[in-house]
XYZ file of C-alpha atoms in Angstrom:
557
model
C 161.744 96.008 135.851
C 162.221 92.312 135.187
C 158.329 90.208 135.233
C 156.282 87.808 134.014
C 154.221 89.236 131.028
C 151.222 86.565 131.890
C 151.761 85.844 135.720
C 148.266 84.064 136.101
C 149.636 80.937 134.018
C 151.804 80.403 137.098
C 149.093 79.094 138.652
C 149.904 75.714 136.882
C 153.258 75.694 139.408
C 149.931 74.207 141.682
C 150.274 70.658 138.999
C 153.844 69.839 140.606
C 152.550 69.082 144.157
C 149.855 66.607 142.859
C 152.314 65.148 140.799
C 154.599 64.658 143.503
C 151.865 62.817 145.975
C 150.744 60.779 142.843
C 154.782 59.658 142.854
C 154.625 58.843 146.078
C 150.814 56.845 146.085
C 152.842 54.912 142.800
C 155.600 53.950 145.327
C 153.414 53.009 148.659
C 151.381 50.650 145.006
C 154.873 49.088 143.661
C 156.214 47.965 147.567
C 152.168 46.640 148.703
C 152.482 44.554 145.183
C 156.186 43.100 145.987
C 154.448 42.061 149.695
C 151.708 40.283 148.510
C 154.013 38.186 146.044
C 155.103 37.017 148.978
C 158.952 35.239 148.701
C 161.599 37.839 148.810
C 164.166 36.250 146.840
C 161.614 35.973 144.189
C 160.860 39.834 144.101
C 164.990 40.591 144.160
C 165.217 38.502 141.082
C 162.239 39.983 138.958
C 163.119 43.822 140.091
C 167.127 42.977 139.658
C 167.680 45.660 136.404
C 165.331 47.446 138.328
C 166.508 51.197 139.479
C 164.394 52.922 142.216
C 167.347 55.826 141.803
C 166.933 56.646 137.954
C 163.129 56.255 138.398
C 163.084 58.894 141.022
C 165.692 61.002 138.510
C 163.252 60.777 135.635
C 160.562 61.861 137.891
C 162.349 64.977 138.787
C 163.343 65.626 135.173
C 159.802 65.675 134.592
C 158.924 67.894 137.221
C 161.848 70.329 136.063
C 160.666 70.398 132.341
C 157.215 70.469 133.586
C 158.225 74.401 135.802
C 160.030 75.538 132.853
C 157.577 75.739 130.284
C 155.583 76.871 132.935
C 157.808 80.023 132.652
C 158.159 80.069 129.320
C 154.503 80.183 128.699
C 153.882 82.850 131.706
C 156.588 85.413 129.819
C 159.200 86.571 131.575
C 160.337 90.069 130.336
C 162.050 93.243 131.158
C 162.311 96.609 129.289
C 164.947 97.796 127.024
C 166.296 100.627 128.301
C 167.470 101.615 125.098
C 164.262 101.790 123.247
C 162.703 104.259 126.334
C 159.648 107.211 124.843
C 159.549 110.114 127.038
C 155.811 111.447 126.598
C 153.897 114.720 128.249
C 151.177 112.156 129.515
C 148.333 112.855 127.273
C 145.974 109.884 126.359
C 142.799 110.753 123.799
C 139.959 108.255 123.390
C 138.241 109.148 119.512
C 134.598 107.764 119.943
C 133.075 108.266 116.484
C 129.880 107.873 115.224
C 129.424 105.346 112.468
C 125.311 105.185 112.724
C 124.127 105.583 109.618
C 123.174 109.285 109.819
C 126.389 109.866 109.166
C 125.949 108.944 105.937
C 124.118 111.738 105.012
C 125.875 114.090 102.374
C 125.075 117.332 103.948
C 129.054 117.881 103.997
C 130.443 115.607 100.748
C 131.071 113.216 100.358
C 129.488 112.571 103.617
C 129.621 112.937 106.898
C 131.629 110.009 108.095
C 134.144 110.171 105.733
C 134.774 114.026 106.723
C 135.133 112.922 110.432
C 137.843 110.041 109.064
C 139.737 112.708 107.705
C 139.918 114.818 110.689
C 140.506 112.178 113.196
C 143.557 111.136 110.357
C 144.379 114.844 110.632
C 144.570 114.596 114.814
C 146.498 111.542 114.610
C 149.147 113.515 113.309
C 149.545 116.169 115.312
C 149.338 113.977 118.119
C 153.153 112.454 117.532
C 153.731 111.990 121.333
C 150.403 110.934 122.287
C 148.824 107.878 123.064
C 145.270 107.501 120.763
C 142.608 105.132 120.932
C 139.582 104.735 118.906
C 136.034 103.722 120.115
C 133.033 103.423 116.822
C 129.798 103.624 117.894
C 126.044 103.423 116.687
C 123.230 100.916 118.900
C 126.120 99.934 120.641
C 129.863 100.909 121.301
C 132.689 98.924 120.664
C 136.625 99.209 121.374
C 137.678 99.354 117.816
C 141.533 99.988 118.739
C 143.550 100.369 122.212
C 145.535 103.093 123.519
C 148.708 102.943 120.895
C 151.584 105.243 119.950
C 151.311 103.516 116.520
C 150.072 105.490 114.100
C 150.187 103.303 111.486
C 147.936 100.916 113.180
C 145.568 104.117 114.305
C 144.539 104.968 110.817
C 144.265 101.035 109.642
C 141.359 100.557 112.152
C 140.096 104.058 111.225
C 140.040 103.352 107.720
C 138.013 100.490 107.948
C 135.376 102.018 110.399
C 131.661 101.757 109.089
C 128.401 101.228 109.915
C 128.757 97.421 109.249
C 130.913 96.985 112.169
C 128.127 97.264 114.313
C 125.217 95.551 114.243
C 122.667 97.441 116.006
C 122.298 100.740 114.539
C 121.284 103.890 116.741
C 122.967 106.398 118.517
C 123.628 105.674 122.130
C 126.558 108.509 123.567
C 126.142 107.649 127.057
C 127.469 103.699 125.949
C 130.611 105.109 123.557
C 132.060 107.303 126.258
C 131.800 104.593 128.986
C 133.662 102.387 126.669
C 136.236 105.055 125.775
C 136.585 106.058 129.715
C 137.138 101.971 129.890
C 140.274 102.178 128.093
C 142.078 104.250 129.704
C 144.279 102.890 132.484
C 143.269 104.504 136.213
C 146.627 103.691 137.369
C 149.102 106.302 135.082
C 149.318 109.436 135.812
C 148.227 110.836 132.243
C 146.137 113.392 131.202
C 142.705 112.233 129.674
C 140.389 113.275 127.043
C 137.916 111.648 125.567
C 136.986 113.670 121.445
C 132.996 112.409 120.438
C 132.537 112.900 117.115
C 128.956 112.985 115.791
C 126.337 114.699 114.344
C 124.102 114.747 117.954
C 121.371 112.586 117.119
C 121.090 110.868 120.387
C 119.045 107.870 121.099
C 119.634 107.834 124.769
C 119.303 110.702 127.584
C 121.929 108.910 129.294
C 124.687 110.779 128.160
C 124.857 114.464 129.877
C 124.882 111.903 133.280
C 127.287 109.974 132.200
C 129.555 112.860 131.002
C 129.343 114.478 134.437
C 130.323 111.605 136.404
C 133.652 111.269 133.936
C 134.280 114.571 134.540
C 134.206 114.127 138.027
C 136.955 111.455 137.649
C 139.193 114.352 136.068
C 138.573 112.952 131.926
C 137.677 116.253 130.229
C 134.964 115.438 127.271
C 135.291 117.635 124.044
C 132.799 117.538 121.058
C 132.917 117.887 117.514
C 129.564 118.315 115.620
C 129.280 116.798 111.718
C 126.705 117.885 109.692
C 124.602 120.738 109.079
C 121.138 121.892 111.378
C 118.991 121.886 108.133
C 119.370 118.233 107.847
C 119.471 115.963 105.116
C 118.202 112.780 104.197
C 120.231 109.125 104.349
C 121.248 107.100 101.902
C 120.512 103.416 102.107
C 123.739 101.529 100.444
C 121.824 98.582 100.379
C 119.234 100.115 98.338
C 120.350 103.085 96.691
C 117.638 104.944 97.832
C 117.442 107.197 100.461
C 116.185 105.823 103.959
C 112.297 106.341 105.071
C 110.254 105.918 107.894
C 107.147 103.507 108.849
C 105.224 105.881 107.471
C 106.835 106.013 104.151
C 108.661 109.811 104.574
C 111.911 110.393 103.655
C 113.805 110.318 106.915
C 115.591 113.837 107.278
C 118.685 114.041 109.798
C 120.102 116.931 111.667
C 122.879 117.660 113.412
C 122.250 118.310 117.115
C 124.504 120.992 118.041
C 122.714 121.561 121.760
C 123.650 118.171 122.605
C 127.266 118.457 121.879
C 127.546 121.570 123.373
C 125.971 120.531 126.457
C 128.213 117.651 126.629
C 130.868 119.118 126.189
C 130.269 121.682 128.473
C 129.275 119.175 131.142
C 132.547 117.738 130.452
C 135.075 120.966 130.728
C 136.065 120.858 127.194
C 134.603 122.943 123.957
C 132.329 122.337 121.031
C 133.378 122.629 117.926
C 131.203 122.485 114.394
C 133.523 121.115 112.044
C 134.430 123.760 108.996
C 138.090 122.237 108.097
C 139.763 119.561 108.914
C 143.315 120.881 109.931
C 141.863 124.264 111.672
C 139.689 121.524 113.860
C 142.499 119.769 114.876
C 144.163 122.449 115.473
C 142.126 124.086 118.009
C 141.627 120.362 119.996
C 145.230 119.886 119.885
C 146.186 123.966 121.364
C 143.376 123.184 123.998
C 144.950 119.713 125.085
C 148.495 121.488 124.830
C 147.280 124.391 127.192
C 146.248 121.895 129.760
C 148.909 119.658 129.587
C 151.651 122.408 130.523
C 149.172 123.764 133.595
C 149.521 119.900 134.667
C 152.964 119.622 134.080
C 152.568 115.696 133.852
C 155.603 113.707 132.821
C 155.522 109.497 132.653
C 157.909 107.158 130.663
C 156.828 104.265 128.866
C 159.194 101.352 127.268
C 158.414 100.593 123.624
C 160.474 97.075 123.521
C 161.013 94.208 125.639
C 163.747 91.740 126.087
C 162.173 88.270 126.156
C 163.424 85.636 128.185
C 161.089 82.424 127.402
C 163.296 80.881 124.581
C 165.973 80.182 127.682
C 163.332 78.610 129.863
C 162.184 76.307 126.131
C 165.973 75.390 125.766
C 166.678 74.323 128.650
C 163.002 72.147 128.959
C 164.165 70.662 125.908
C 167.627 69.429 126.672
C 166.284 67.934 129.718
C 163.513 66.161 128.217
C 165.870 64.632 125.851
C 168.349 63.576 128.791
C 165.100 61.621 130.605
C 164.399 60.491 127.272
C 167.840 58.468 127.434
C 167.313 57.557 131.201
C 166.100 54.211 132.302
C 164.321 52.575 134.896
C 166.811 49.629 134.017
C 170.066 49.691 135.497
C 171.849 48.496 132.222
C 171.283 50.047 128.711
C 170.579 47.540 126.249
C 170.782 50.475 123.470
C 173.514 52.637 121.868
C 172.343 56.188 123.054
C 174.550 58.112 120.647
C 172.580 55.745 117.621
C 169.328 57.317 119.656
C 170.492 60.918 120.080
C 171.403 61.099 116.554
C 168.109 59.449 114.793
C 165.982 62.160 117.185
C 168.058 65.041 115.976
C 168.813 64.756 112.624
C 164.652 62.813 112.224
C 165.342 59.848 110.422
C 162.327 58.345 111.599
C 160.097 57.336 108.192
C 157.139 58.596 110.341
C 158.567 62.416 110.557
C 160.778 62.647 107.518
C 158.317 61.595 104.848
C 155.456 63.898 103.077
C 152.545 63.036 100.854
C 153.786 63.913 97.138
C 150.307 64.506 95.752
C 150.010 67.032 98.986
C 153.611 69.012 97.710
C 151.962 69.101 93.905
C 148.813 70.043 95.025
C 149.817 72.597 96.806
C 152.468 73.822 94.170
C 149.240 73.793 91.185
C 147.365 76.231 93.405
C 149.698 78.951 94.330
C 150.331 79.038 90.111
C 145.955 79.385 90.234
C 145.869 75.644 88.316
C 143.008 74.642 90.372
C 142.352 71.648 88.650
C 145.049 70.162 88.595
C 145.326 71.079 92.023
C 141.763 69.558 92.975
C 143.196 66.442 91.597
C 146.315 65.982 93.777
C 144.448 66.625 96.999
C 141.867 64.182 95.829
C 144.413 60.865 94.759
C 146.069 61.987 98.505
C 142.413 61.328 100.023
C 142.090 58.104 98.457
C 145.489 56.998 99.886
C 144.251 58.436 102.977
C 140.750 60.072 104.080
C 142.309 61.091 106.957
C 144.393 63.354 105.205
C 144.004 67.020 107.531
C 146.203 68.716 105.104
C 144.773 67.687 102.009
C 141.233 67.997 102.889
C 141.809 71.354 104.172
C 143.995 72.361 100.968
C 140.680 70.574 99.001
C 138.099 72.769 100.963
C 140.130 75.661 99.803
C 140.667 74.846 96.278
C 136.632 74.168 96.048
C 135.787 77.703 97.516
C 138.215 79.011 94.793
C 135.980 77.027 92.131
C 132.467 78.494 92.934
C 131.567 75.559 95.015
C 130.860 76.551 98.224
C 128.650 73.909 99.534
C 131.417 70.887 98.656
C 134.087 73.046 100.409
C 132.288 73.027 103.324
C 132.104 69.543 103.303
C 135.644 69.399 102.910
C 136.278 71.609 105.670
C 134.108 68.654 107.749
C 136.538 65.972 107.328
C 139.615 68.057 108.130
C 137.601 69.042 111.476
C 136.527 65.623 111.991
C 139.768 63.829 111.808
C 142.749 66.387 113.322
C 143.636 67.502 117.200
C 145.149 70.177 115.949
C 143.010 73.223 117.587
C 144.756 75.862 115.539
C 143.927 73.927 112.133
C 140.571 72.933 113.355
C 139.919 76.818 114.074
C 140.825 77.685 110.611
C 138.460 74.839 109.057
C 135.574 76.274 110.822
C 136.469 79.978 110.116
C 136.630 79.013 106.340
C 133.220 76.817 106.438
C 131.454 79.663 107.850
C 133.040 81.841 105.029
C 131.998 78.961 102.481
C 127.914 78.953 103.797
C 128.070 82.973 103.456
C 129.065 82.679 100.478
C 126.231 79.857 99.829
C 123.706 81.829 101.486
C 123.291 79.217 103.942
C 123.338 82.175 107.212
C 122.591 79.605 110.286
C 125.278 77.353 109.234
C 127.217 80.040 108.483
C 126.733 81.916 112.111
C 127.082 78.390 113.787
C 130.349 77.942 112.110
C 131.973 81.060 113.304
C 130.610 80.948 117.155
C 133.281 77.030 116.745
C 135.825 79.168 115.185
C 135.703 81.697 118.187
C 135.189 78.799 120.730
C 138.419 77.621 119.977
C 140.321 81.259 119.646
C 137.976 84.266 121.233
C 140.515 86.437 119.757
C 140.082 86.158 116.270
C 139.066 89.514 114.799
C 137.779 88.422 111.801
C 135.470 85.464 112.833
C 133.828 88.051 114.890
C 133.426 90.243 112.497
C 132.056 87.869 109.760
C 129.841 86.659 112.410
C 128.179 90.008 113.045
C 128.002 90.614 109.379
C 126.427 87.176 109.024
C 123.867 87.643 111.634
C 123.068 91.119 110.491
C 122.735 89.891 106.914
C 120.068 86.995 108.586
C 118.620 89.175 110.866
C 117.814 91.649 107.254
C 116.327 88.617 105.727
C 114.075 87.607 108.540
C 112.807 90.908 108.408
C 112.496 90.934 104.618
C 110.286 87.974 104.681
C 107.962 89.440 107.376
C 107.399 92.414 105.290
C 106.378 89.745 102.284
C 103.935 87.679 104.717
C 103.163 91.626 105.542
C 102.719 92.663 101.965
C 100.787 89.543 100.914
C 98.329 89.460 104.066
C 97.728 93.536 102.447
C 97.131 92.377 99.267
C 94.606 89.972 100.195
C 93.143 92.000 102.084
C 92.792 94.530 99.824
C 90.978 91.766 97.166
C 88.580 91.032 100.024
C 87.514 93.836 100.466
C 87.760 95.017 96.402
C 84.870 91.860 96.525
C 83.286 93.449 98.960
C 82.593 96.324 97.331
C 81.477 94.664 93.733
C 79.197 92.681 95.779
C 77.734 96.005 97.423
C 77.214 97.767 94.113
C 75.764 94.359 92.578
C 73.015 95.059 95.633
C 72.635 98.374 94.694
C 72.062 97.666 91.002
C 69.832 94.719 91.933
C 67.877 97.501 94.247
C 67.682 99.991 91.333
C 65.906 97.455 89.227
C 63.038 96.755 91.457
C 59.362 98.585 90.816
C 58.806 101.843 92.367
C 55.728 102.136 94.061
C 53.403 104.553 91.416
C 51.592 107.453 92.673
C 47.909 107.593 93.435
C 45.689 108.130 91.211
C 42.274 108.871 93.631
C 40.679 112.704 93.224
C 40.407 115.290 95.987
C 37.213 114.895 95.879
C 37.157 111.148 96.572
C 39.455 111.777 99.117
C 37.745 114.297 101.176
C 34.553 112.180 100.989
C 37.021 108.927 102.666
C 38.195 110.824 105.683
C 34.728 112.287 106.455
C 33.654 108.789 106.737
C 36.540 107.963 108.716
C 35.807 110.320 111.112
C 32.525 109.573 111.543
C 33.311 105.921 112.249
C 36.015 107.435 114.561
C 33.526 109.376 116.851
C 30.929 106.073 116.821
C 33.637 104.442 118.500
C 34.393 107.025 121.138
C 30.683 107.135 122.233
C 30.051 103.337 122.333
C 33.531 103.379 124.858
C 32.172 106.000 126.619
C 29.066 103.913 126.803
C 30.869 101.125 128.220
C 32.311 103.292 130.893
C 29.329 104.417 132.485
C 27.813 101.016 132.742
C 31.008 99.745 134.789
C 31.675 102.387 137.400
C 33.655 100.304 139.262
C 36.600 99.196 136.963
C 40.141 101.626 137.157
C 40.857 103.850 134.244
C 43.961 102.619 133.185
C 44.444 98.527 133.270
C 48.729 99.001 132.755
């Protein structure tokens, strides 16, 4: 059926009845000013060549042009018949793990690169099937769309890793709500979402979320990778394997009650993955079993005749007849002289290119870099408004280990061109340039431009979570240095501490013991007899005291 591929730009239709009050307010403007000028004959004599008729025709040409490139943009399309795909109607959603427990070599040469081979395995016994892939870790993303490509199925796959996403974990419940997502609600084709992972789930969200899918009639099968005993990570980064706060090796095991919970939640099966090809064997005789108990049949078309080149064609030829229209009612120019300088572009001002540009650009595709470098540089001095040449310039500088001046480079093409699609590419390429200079805000700032001006370019967004990743590693690097040296001080403090506490000790040591006496028993003896007998003197002269002074209270507290 014949439509418009992007019907929302016909909203711009909305333009043409502003335009045509704005023609209208410019008419009402033009007959107020003849009235105010006040002699009649005067204004027939200055409007005499004059033509309110080829004035409105222009206008209308304008309007015209204005509608068809409306079109053109929008997309008008239908489907080729002759390039129809019949298809059962089954649609899988792959949401693999790419955390980075699955780099653990419990199954070599490690787990992720097993479950790359199977999915590859899948893909092609899936000929007639729609796949999509979701990778997952901290977060999920939609790494690649429902497609009957395979070609472009095992590109993405091949370049799945755990450095396409940022946040590392294992959150299930978030990959199959971005796989259910994908699929479209309004064809009538089975669904299955296939999670492949080794179980280690960061989240308790995902037996809920599994049930509700399966409510909405997506069945949920699992595949487990890795082995229960466990085994520990290894860091790429470091080359050593991955430990905890603590300082213990970090051991990770493959949670088979998980996956077989969710996949029972989901009405599919578990499977612990042995071989690649009897895997995908078994998913693809379970998905076959259910699709002939469905009996689902839908028809997709895998080419489209375009229609917008019409719609551009016929814009132009009527831009180029207002182009030849008047407001005067005699032409005063040879149009054929006209029609022939726009076609053929003898204009100085379109025909002629910057030489040093051409042999600039000619020294770097044979890698002559410095000769290159010099061409772009005499075209600059001609010109420092030169977009091509500074851009060229920017390029040739990266090539030359000299990141930092290519950026600047980059600056004056983005400074001095309206060209969005050139200024895009100068900001993609600085932010590439400050990576490479280790400059990581500049860097990051330079590829949220790039994106500003085209959200859908794959690789700015890509470099830009690398780039933030990469900062976000050194921010955490230099805490664990304020970290380490904060330790180490206070390990000195209290190191002193200790010196000074055995100093004291030593100091103690050296002082005189008190010596024993050296008095006789019998000397002794005779002391404490006299003590006591000055001790019972004193108890009679108190009790003396108290029978003298009946009166006053035994105890005075």
């Amino acid at each position: 059926m014949i439509h418009f591929d992007h019907i929302e730009y016909l909203i711009a239709l909305g333009a043409i009845p502003i335009m045509i009050v704005l023609y209208f307010l410019l008419i009402k403007w033009k007959k107020n000013t003849a009235k105010k000028i006040g002699d009649p004959g005067l204004v027939k004599e200055l409007t005499a060549q004059y033509s309110p008729k080829k004035f409105a025709l222009k206008f209308i040409l304008f309007c015209t042009v204005f509608a068809l490139c409306v079109f053109a943009v929008a997309g008008l399309k239908k489907p080729d018949g002759t390039q129809k795909i019949n298809r059962k109607g089954t649609d899988i959603m792959i949401a693999l793990d790419v955390s980075k427990s699955m780099l653990a070599q419990d199954i070599k040469p490690n787990r992720l690169e097993r479950a790359k081979q199977l999915i590859s395995k899948i893909i092609d016994y899936s000929p007639d099937d729609r796949i999509g892939l979701v990778v997952f870790a901290g977060h999920a993303y939609l790494q690649m769309p429902l497609t009957f490509d395979q070609g472009a199925a095992k590109m993405y796959l091949s370049g799945a890793s755990p450095d396409d996403v940022p946040t590392q974990g294992t959150v299930i419940s978030e990959a199959l709500k971005m796989s259910a997502a994908a699929f479209n609600p309004k064809e009538k084709t089975f669904k299955s979402i296939l999670l492949i992972s080794d179980g280690e789930d960061h989240d308790d969200e995902a037996l809920k979320t599994t049930k509700k899918l399966a409510e909405q009639g997506i069945m949920i099968n699992t595949i487990g990778i890795g082995s229960p005993l466990g085994a520990p990570i290894m860091d790429e980064e470091t080359g050593q394997y991955k430990v905890n706060q603590e300082g213990q090796t970090v051991i990770t095991k493959l949670n088979e009650q998980e996956l077989s919970n969710i996949a029972q939640a989901g009405n599919g099966i578990y499977q612990l993955y042995s071989n690649s090809d009897n895997v995908a064997k078994n998913f693809k005789n379970q998905l076959s079993g259910i699709g002939k108990e469905t009996n689902l049949s839908d028809s997709s078309f895998d080419s489209f005749k375009q229609y917008f080149q019409y719609f551009l064609g016929a814009a132009l030829l009527l831009l180029i007849l207002e182009f030849f229209i008047t407001e005067k009612r005699k032409l005063k120019i040879n149009s054929t002289v006209l029609f022939l300088l726009l076609m053929f572009g003898i204009s100085p001002a379109f025909s002629q290119n910057n030489p040093s540009i051409s042999k600039g650009n000619k020294a770097f595709k044979e890698n002559k870099l410095d000769d290159a470098e010099n061409y772009y540089r005499d075209a600059l001095k001609k010109s420092d408004k030169e977009v091509n040449a500074s851009y060229n310039l920017g390029n040739v500088l990266y090539r030359k280990e000299k990141p930092e001046e290519a950026a600047k480079s980059y600056d004056n093409t983005i400074a001095n061109t309206n060209d969005n699609v050139l200024k895009q590419n100068a900001y993609y390429n600085k932010g590439v340039a400050f990576q490479k200079a280790k400059k990581l805000p500049e860097s990051i700032l330079s590829y949220k431009n790039a994106l500003l001006l085209n959200p859908d370019d794959e690789d700015a967004r890509q470099n830009l979570q690398r780039a933030m990743t990469q900062q976000k590693q050194e921010q955490q690097q230099q805490q664990d240095k304020k970290q380490d040296n904060k330790d180490q001080k206070n390990k000195q403090n209290k190191d002193q501490q200790n010196k000074d506490q055995q100093n004291k000790d030593q100091q103690k040591n050296k002082e005189p013991k008190p010596q024993p006496s050296r008095m006789s028993k019998q000397n002794a003896e005779e002391k404490l007899k006299s003590l006591n007998q000055k001790e019972k003197a004193l108890q009679d002269k108190i009790r003396k005291i108290k029978g003298a002074s009946p009166d006053k209270p035994d105890k005075d507290w």
